[in-house]
Coordinates of C-alpha atoms in Angstrom, one line a residue:
M1 CA 73.7 120.8 124.4
W2 CA 74.8 117.5 123.1
S3 CA 74.1 114.4 125.1
A4 CA 76.9 112.1 126.3
M5 CA 76.0 109.6 123.6
E6 CA 76.1 112.3 120.9
R7 CA 79.5 113.5 122.1
V8 CA 80.9 110.0 121.9
R9 CA 79.5 109.5 118.4
V10 CA 81.1 112.8 117.2
G11 CA 84.4 111.9 118.9
R12 CA 84.4 108.6 117.0
W13 CA 84.4 110.4 113.6
W14 CA 86.8 113.1 114.8
V15 CA 89.5 110.5 115.6
L16 CA 89.0 108.9 112.2
L17 CA 89.3 112.3 110.5
V18 CA 92.5 113.2 112.4
W19 CA 93.9 109.8 111.6
A20 CA 93.2 110.1 107.9
L21 CA 94.7 113.6 107.7
T22 CA 97.9 112.7 109.5
R23 CA 98.4 109.6 107.4
L24 CA 97.7 111.4 104.2
V25 CA 100.7 113.6 104.9
L26 CA 103.1 111.2 106.5
V27 CA 102.5 108.2 104.2
A28 CA 103.0 110.5 101.2
G29 CA 106.2 111.7 102.9
S30 CA 107.4 108.1 103.3
L31 CA 106.6 107.4 99.6
K32 CA 108.3 110.6 98.5
V33 CA 105.4 111.5 96.2
G34 CA 103.8 114.8 95.4
P35 CA 105.2 117.8 97.3
F36 CA 107.4 115.3 99.2
A37 CA 109.3 114.1 96.2
A38 CA 113.0 114.4 96.8
P39 CA 116.1 113.3 94.9
G40 CA 117.3 111.2 97.9
G41 CA 114.8 108.5 97.3
L42 CA 113.1 106.3 99.8
D43 CA 114.3 105.7 103.4
Y44 CA 117.6 104.0 103.8
S45 CA 116.1 101.0 105.7
V46 CA 113.7 100.2 102.8
A47 CA 116.0 100.9 99.9
E48 CA 119.4 99.7 101.2
V49 CA 118.5 97.1 103.8
Y50 CA 115.1 95.5 103.2
H51 CA 115.3 95.4 99.4
P52 CA 118.7 93.6 99.3
W53 CA 117.3 91.1 101.9
F54 CA 114.4 90.5 99.6
E55 CA 116.7 89.8 96.6
V56 CA 118.4 87.1 98.7
L57 CA 115.3 85.7 100.3
R58 CA 113.6 85.2 96.9
T59 CA 116.3 82.7 96.0
G60 CA 115.2 80.5 98.9
V61 CA 118.0 81.2 101.4
F62 CA 118.4 83.5 104.4
P63 CA 120.9 86.4 104.2
A64 CA 123.3 84.7 106.6
H65 CA 126.2 86.6 105.2
D66 CA 124.7 89.9 106.4
V67 CA 125.3 90.6 110.1
S68 CA 122.3 92.9 110.0
W69 CA 119.9 90.0 109.6
Q70 CA 119.1 89.2 113.2
Y71 CA 115.5 88.1 113.0
P72 CA 113.4 84.9 113.4
P73 CA 112.6 83.1 110.2
G74 CA 109.1 84.5 110.0
A75 CA 110.5 88.0 109.2
A76 CA 111.3 86.5 105.7
G77 CA 107.6 86.5 105.0
L78 CA 107.3 90.2 105.6
M79 CA 110.3 90.9 103.5
L80 CA 108.8 88.9 100.6
W81 CA 105.3 90.2 101.1
P82 CA 105.7 93.4 99.0
A83 CA 106.3 91.2 95.9
L84 CA 102.6 90.5 95.9
V85 CA 101.7 94.2 95.3
P86 CA 101.3 94.8 91.5
F87 CA 102.1 97.9 89.5
T88 CA 104.9 99.3 91.8
D89 CA 108.4 98.7 92.9
Y90 CA 109.5 97.0 96.1
G91 CA 110.1 100.1 98.2
H92 CA 106.8 101.7 97.5
A93 CA 105.0 98.4 97.9
F94 CA 106.6 97.9 101.3
I95 CA 105.5 101.4 102.5
L96 CA 102.0 100.8 101.2
L97 CA 101.8 97.5 103.2
C98 CA 102.9 99.3 106.3
A99 CA 100.2 101.9 105.7
L100 CA 97.7 99.0 105.3
C101 CA 98.8 97.6 108.7
D102 CA 98.4 101.1 110.3
A103 CA 94.9 101.2 108.9
A104 CA 94.1 97.7 110.1
V105 CA 95.3 98.6 113.7
M106 CA 93.1 101.7 113.6
G107 CA 90.1 99.8 112.4
L108 CA 90.5 97.2 115.1
L109 CA 90.9 99.8 117.8
W110 CA 88.0 101.8 116.5
F111 CA 85.6 98.9 116.3
A112 CA 86.7 97.6 119.7
A113 CA 86.0 101.0 121.3
R114 CA 82.7 101.2 119.5
G115 CA 81.6 97.8 120.8
G116 CA 81.6 98.5 124.5
A117 CA 80.3 102.0 125.4
R118 CA 80.7 101.7 129.2
S119 CA 83.9 99.7 129.6
R120 CA 85.7 100.8 126.5
S121 CA 87.1 104.2 125.6
L122 CA 88.2 106.1 122.5
D123 CA 91.5 107.0 124.2
G124 CA 93.2 104.0 122.6
C125 CA 92.2 105.3 119.1
W126 CA 93.7 108.7 120.0
M127 CA 96.9 107.1 121.3
W128 CA 97.4 105.3 118.0
T129 CA 96.3 108.3 115.9
L130 CA 98.6 110.8 117.6
G131 CA 101.5 108.6 118.7
L132 CA 102.7 107.4 115.2
P133 CA 102.9 110.9 113.6
L134 CA 105.1 112.0 116.6
L135 CA 107.6 109.4 115.3
W136 CA 107.6 111.2 111.9
T137 CA 107.9 108.7 108.9
T138 CA 109.7 106.0 110.9
P139 CA 106.6 103.7 111.4
W140 CA 106.0 103.4 107.7
N141 CA 109.6 102.7 106.9
R142 CA 110.1 99.8 109.3
F143 CA 108.4 96.4 109.4
D144 CA 107.8 96.8 113.2
I145 CA 104.4 98.2 112.4
M146 CA 103.5 94.8 110.9
V147 CA 104.5 93.0 114.1
T148 CA 102.6 95.5 116.2
A149 CA 99.5 94.9 114.1
L150 CA 99.8 91.2 115.0
A151 CA 100.2 92.0 118.7
V152 CA 97.2 94.4 118.7
A153 CA 95.1 91.8 116.9
A154 CA 96.1 89.2 119.4
L155 CA 95.2 91.2 122.5
L156 CA 91.9 92.2 121.0
A157 CA 91.1 88.6 119.9
A158 CA 91.6 87.5 123.5
S159 CA 88.5 89.5 124.6
W160 CA 86.5 89.0 121.4
R161 CA 83.0 88.2 122.7
G162 CA 81.5 87.5 119.3
L163 CA 83.8 84.6 118.4
R164 CA 82.0 81.2 118.2
G165 CA 83.3 78.8 120.8
G166 CA 83.5 81.3 123.6
P167 CA 86.6 82.3 125.6
L168 CA 88.6 79.2 124.8
R169 CA 88.3 79.7 121.1
A170 CA 89.3 83.4 121.6
D171 CA 92.3 82.3 123.7
A172 CA 93.4 79.8 120.9
L173 CA 93.2 82.6 118.3
F174 CA 95.2 84.9 120.7
G175 CA 97.8 82.2 121.0
V176 CA 98.1 81.6 117.2
L177 CA 98.5 85.4 116.6
V178 CA 101.1 85.6 119.3
G179 CA 103.0 82.7 117.8
L180 CA 103.0 84.4 114.4
G181 CA 104.4 87.5 116.0
V182 CA 107.1 85.5 117.7
L183 CA 108.1 83.9 114.4
V184 CA 108.6 87.5 113.0
K185 CA 110.2 89.2 116.0
V186 CA 110.6 87.6 119.4
W187 CA 109.1 90.3 121.7
P188 CA 105.4 89.3 121.2
V189 CA 106.1 86.2 123.5
L190 CA 105.8 88.7 126.4
L191 CA 102.0 89.0 125.6
L192 CA 101.5 85.6 127.2
L193 CA 102.5 86.7 130.7
G194 CA 99.1 88.2 131.5
T195 CA 96.9 85.3 130.5
A196 CA 94.3 84.2 133.0
R197 CA 94.9 81.3 135.3
G198 CA 93.9 77.7 134.5
R199 CA 92.6 76.4 131.2
R200 CA 92.7 79.7 129.4
S201 CA 96.5 80.0 130.0
R202 CA 97.0 76.4 128.9
V203 CA 95.1 77.0 125.7
S204 CA 96.9 80.3 124.9
W205 CA 100.3 79.0 125.6
A206 CA 99.8 75.7 123.7
A207 CA 98.4 77.5 120.7
A208 CA 101.3 79.9 120.6
G209 CA 103.9 77.1 121.1
L210 CA 102.4 74.9 118.4
T211 CA 102.3 77.8 116.0
V212 CA 105.9 78.6 116.6
A213 CA 107.0 75.0 116.3
L214 CA 105.1 74.4 113.1
G215 CA 106.3 77.6 111.5
A216 CA 109.9 77.0 112.6
A217 CA 109.8 73.5 111.2
L218 CA 108.4 74.7 107.9
F219 CA 111.1 77.3 107.5
A220 CA 113.9 74.9 108.6
A221 CA 112.7 72.4 106.0
T222 CA 112.5 74.9 103.1
M223 CA 115.1 77.6 103.7
P224 CA 118.7 77.0 104.9
G225 CA 119.9 79.2 107.8
A226 CA 116.5 79.7 109.5
F227 CA 118.0 79.7 113.0
G228 CA 121.1 81.8 112.4
F229 CA 119.4 84.7 114.3
L230 CA 119.9 82.8 117.6
T231 CA 123.6 83.6 117.6
A232 CA 123.6 86.7 115.4
Q233 CA 123.4 89.1 118.4
R234 CA 125.8 87.3 120.6
D235 CA 128.7 89.8 120.0
R236 CA 126.6 93.0 119.8
G237 CA 127.5 95.8 122.2
I238 CA 125.6 98.8 123.4
E239 CA 123.7 100.7 120.7
F240 CA 124.3 104.4 121.0
E241 CA 120.7 105.3 121.5
S242 CA 119.8 102.8 124.3
L243 CA 119.4 103.6 127.9
P244 CA 122.6 101.7 129.0
A245 CA 124.5 103.9 126.6
L246 CA 123.6 107.1 128.5
P247 CA 126.8 107.0 130.7
F248 CA 128.9 106.8 127.5
Q249 CA 127.1 109.8 126.0
L250 CA 128.4 111.8 129.0
A251 CA 131.8 110.0 129.2
R252 CA 132.7 110.8 125.6
H253 CA 132.7 114.5 126.6
L254 CA 134.8 113.8 129.7
G255 CA 137.9 112.2 128.1
W256 CA 136.6 108.6 127.7
S257 CA 138.8 106.9 125.1
G258 CA 136.1 104.9 123.3
R259 CA 134.2 105.9 120.2
V260 CA 131.0 105.4 118.2
G261 CA 131.2 103.0 115.3
V262 CA 129.4 100.5 113.2
H263 CA 129.6 97.0 114.7
E264 CA 127.5 93.9 114.0
G265 CA 125.2 95.9 111.8
S266 CA 124.5 98.5 114.5
T267 CA 125.9 101.9 115.5
E268 CA 127.4 101.2 118.9
F269 CA 129.7 102.5 121.6
L270 CA 133.1 100.7 121.3
G271 CA 135.8 100.9 123.9
P272 CA 136.5 100.5 127.6
W273 CA 133.7 99.5 130.0
V274 CA 131.2 98.8 127.2
R275 CA 131.2 95.1 127.7
P276 CA 130.6 95.2 131.5
V277 CA 127.8 97.7 131.1
S278 CA 126.3 95.4 128.4
Y279 CA 126.4 92.5 130.8
A280 CA 124.7 94.7 133.5
G281 CA 121.9 95.4 131.0
E282 CA 121.4 91.7 130.4
A283 CA 121.4 91.1 134.2
L284 CA 118.7 93.8 134.6
S285 CA 116.6 92.1 131.8
A286 CA 116.9 88.9 133.8
V287 CA 115.8 90.7 137.0
A288 CA 112.8 92.2 135.0
M289 CA 111.8 88.7 133.9
C290 CA 112.0 87.4 137.5
W291 CA 109.9 90.2 138.6
L292 CA 107.3 89.5 135.9
L293 CA 107.2 85.8 136.8
G294 CA 106.8 86.7 140.4
W295 CA 104.0 89.1 139.6
R296 CA 102.3 86.4 137.4
A297 CA 102.3 84.0 140.4
R298 CA 100.6 86.4 142.7
A299 CA 98.4 88.6 140.5
D300 CA 94.7 88.4 140.0
R301 CA 94.6 88.2 136.2
T302 CA 90.8 87.7 135.6
A303 CA 89.9 91.3 134.5
P304 CA 90.1 91.8 130.7
W305 CA 92.4 94.8 131.1
V306 CA 95.1 92.9 132.8
L307 CA 96.3 91.1 129.7
P308 CA 97.2 94.3 127.7
D309 CA 98.4 96.1 130.8
A310 CA 100.8 93.2 131.6
A311 CA 102.0 93.1 127.9
F312 CA 102.7 96.8 127.9
T313 CA 104.6 96.7 131.2
A314 CA 106.7 93.7 130.2
V315 CA 107.7 95.2 126.8
L316 CA 108.5 98.5 128.5
L317 CA 110.8 96.7 131.0
F318 CA 112.7 94.9 128.3
V319 CA 113.0 97.9 126.1
V320 CA 114.6 100.0 128.8
T321 CA 117.0 97.3 129.8
S322 CA 117.9 96.2 126.3
R323 CA 121.2 97.0 124.6
V324 CA 119.2 98.3 121.7
L325 CA 116.5 101.0 121.7
S326 CA 115.8 101.8 118.1
P327 CA 113.2 104.5 117.3
Q328 CA 110.8 102.0 115.8
Y329 CA 110.5 100.3 119.2
L330 CA 108.2 103.2 120.1
V331 CA 105.8 101.8 117.6
W332 CA 105.4 98.6 119.7
L333 CA 104.8 100.7 122.8
V334 CA 102.3 103.0 121.2
G335 CA 100.3 100.0 119.9
L336 CA 100.3 98.2 123.2
A337 CA 99.4 101.4 125.1
A338 CA 96.5 102.0 122.7
V339 CA 95.0 98.6 123.6
C340 CA 95.5 99.4 127.3
L341 CA 93.7 102.7 126.9
L342 CA 90.7 101.1 125.3
H343 CA 89.8 99.9 128.8
R344 CA 88.5 102.5 131.1
A345 CA 89.8 100.5 134.1
T346 CA 93.4 100.3 132.8
S347 CA 96.2 100.8 135.3
Q348 CA 98.5 102.2 132.6
R349 CA 97.1 105.6 131.8
P350 CA 100.0 107.6 133.3
A351 CA 102.7 105.3 131.8
A352 CA 101.0 105.5 128.4
L353 CA 101.2 109.3 128.6
L354 CA 104.9 109.2 129.4
V355 CA 105.4 107.0 126.3
L356 CA 103.5 109.5 124.2
L357 CA 105.6 112.3 125.6
S358 CA 108.8 110.4 124.6
C359 CA 107.7 110.2 121.0
P360 CA 108.5 113.8 120.0
F361 CA 112.0 113.5 121.6
T362 CA 112.5 110.4 119.6
M363 CA 111.5 112.2 116.4
A364 CA 113.7 115.1 117.2
V365 CA 116.8 112.9 117.3
F366 CA 115.7 110.3 114.6
P367 CA 115.9 111.3 111.9
F368 CA 116.7 115.0 112.3
M369 CA 119.6 114.9 114.7
G370 CA 120.8 111.3 114.4
R371 CA 124.0 112.1 112.5
A372 CA 124.8 115.0 114.9
L373 CA 124.3 112.6 117.8
V374 CA 126.9 110.2 116.3
H375 CA 129.3 113.0 116.1
G376 CA 128.8 114.0 119.7
S377 CA 126.2 116.8 119.5
I378 CA 125.4 117.9 123.1
P379 CA 121.8 119.1 122.2
A380 CA 121.1 115.8 120.5
A381 CA 122.4 113.9 123.5
V382 CA 120.3 115.9 125.9
L383 CA 117.1 115.2 123.8
L384 CA 118.0 111.5 123.7
T385 CA 118.6 111.4 127.4
L386 CA 115.2 113.0 128.0
R387 CA 113.6 110.4 125.8
D388 CA 115.3 107.5 127.5
L389 CA 114.6 108.8 131.0
L390 CA 110.9 109.2 130.1
L391 CA 110.8 105.6 129.0
L392 CA 112.6 104.5 132.2
A393 CA 110.0 106.4 134.3
A394 CA 107.2 104.9 132.3
A395 CA 108.6 101.4 132.8
L396 CA 108.9 101.8 136.6
L397 CA 105.5 103.5 136.9
A398 CA 103.9 100.8 134.8
A399 CA 105.3 98.0 136.9
Q400 CA 104.3 99.8 140.2
R401 CA 100.8 100.4 139.0
L402 CA 100.3 97.0 137.6
Y403 CA 101.4 95.4 140.8
R404 CA 99.2 97.7 142.9
A405 CA 96.2 97.1 140.8
T406 CA 96.4 93.3 140.5
V407 CA 98.3 92.1 143.6
I408 CA 97.8 94.7 146.4
R409 CA 94.3 95.8 145.7
A410 CA 93.2 92.3 144.8
A411 CA 94.3 91.2 148.2
E412 CA 92.7 94.1 150.1
P413 CA 89.0 93.0 150.0
A414 CA 89.9 89.6 151.4
A415 CA 92.0 91.1 154.2
S416 CA 89.5 93.9 155.1
A417 CA 86.2 92.0 154.7
P418 CA 84.4 91.5 158.0
L419 CA 84.2 88.0 159.3
P420 CA 80.7 86.4 159.3
P421 CA 79.0 86.0 162.7
G422 CA 80.5 83.2 164.8
R423 CA 83.9 83.4 163.0
S424 CA 85.6 86.1 165.0
G425 CA 86.4 84.0 168.0
H426 CA 83.8 85.7 170.2
P427 CA 80.5 84.3 171.2
V428 CA 77.5 85.5 169.1
A429 CA 74.6 86.9 171.1
G430 CA 71.7 84.6 171.3
R431 CA 73.7 81.4 170.9

């Protein structure tokens, strides 16, 4: 019989083996090499979207003429990054860099799990190892895996015990990495919600704000159109795969007069009632932010697992209320859930499982049934509905469990602790 320590040691190598085998297949499939070579070429996003952006960005300007460009200026760096890879074309270099980010995340999670036998778990490594393949080749054909790598690195840096300078230096590094993530895609700002009270929050927020300010100023001074993304999504409607789009998935089969079409660089529902439902989604996002701020004001945020749990919950809430819910958004959730599951004390284990269960439904629709969904396929709509409802359940469960673990349970010991002698209002014997 193996001892507990031996089982943990073997499990560490098993997860690396499974990770390597799945990536060998899926990265090769993304690259279209070997048995996966196909006349269709690389994924549409890499060949027809990212590469044209690269050609414009390399001239020193943002692709302001392209309505699909709706990202902060830091995303330009990720579009230009593949040019540094020698001996290959842009598309293959981009996918290889995504694979490198995947490996970096796995390495960070693996070493973090290895570093704390009692308080840490390999479950986070398994979440990352299994979650990405359940999204097929999407993770390696989108730059979201690069942003997720920054978010994972930031969350792990916040609890890095070996960093010289102690917790405040770790908080500063966390803030810098969050700031870099915000410069690329805005959602990493939500990682700041779970920072501990006092000086640690001030250091994290200041480092993030300074990083964003300096980066934005640099792009504004060197590349025209750096802030066009702020108004680029103003006229967007409801993307056909988002949760607010579910009523229209049903209504289109019940005589609704609208349609699915390309609008503002996205495949959206167009027609009656779309705009009011879009406003309702924005209102729900505002409600989610109010709830998160209320939680932050009341929660005990001292435990190290609270930071990733809060980040996972916040991103989930905004994903399910957003007008857009692209398949690559699941990469964010898998990465954040993986950091949560590194902590044995996490409150998010059931919500992380629901996110994992939603991945194969996402894969079934994107890429395999995406075109059928656009044309009104009922089976595709059913699978999409199951995916979106799983994510909604995960968001609600995550919020409930986070609140219970950090607000209700944190208050229970103070409320139930016995009063010391002489403080109950009754005389103490012998006095």
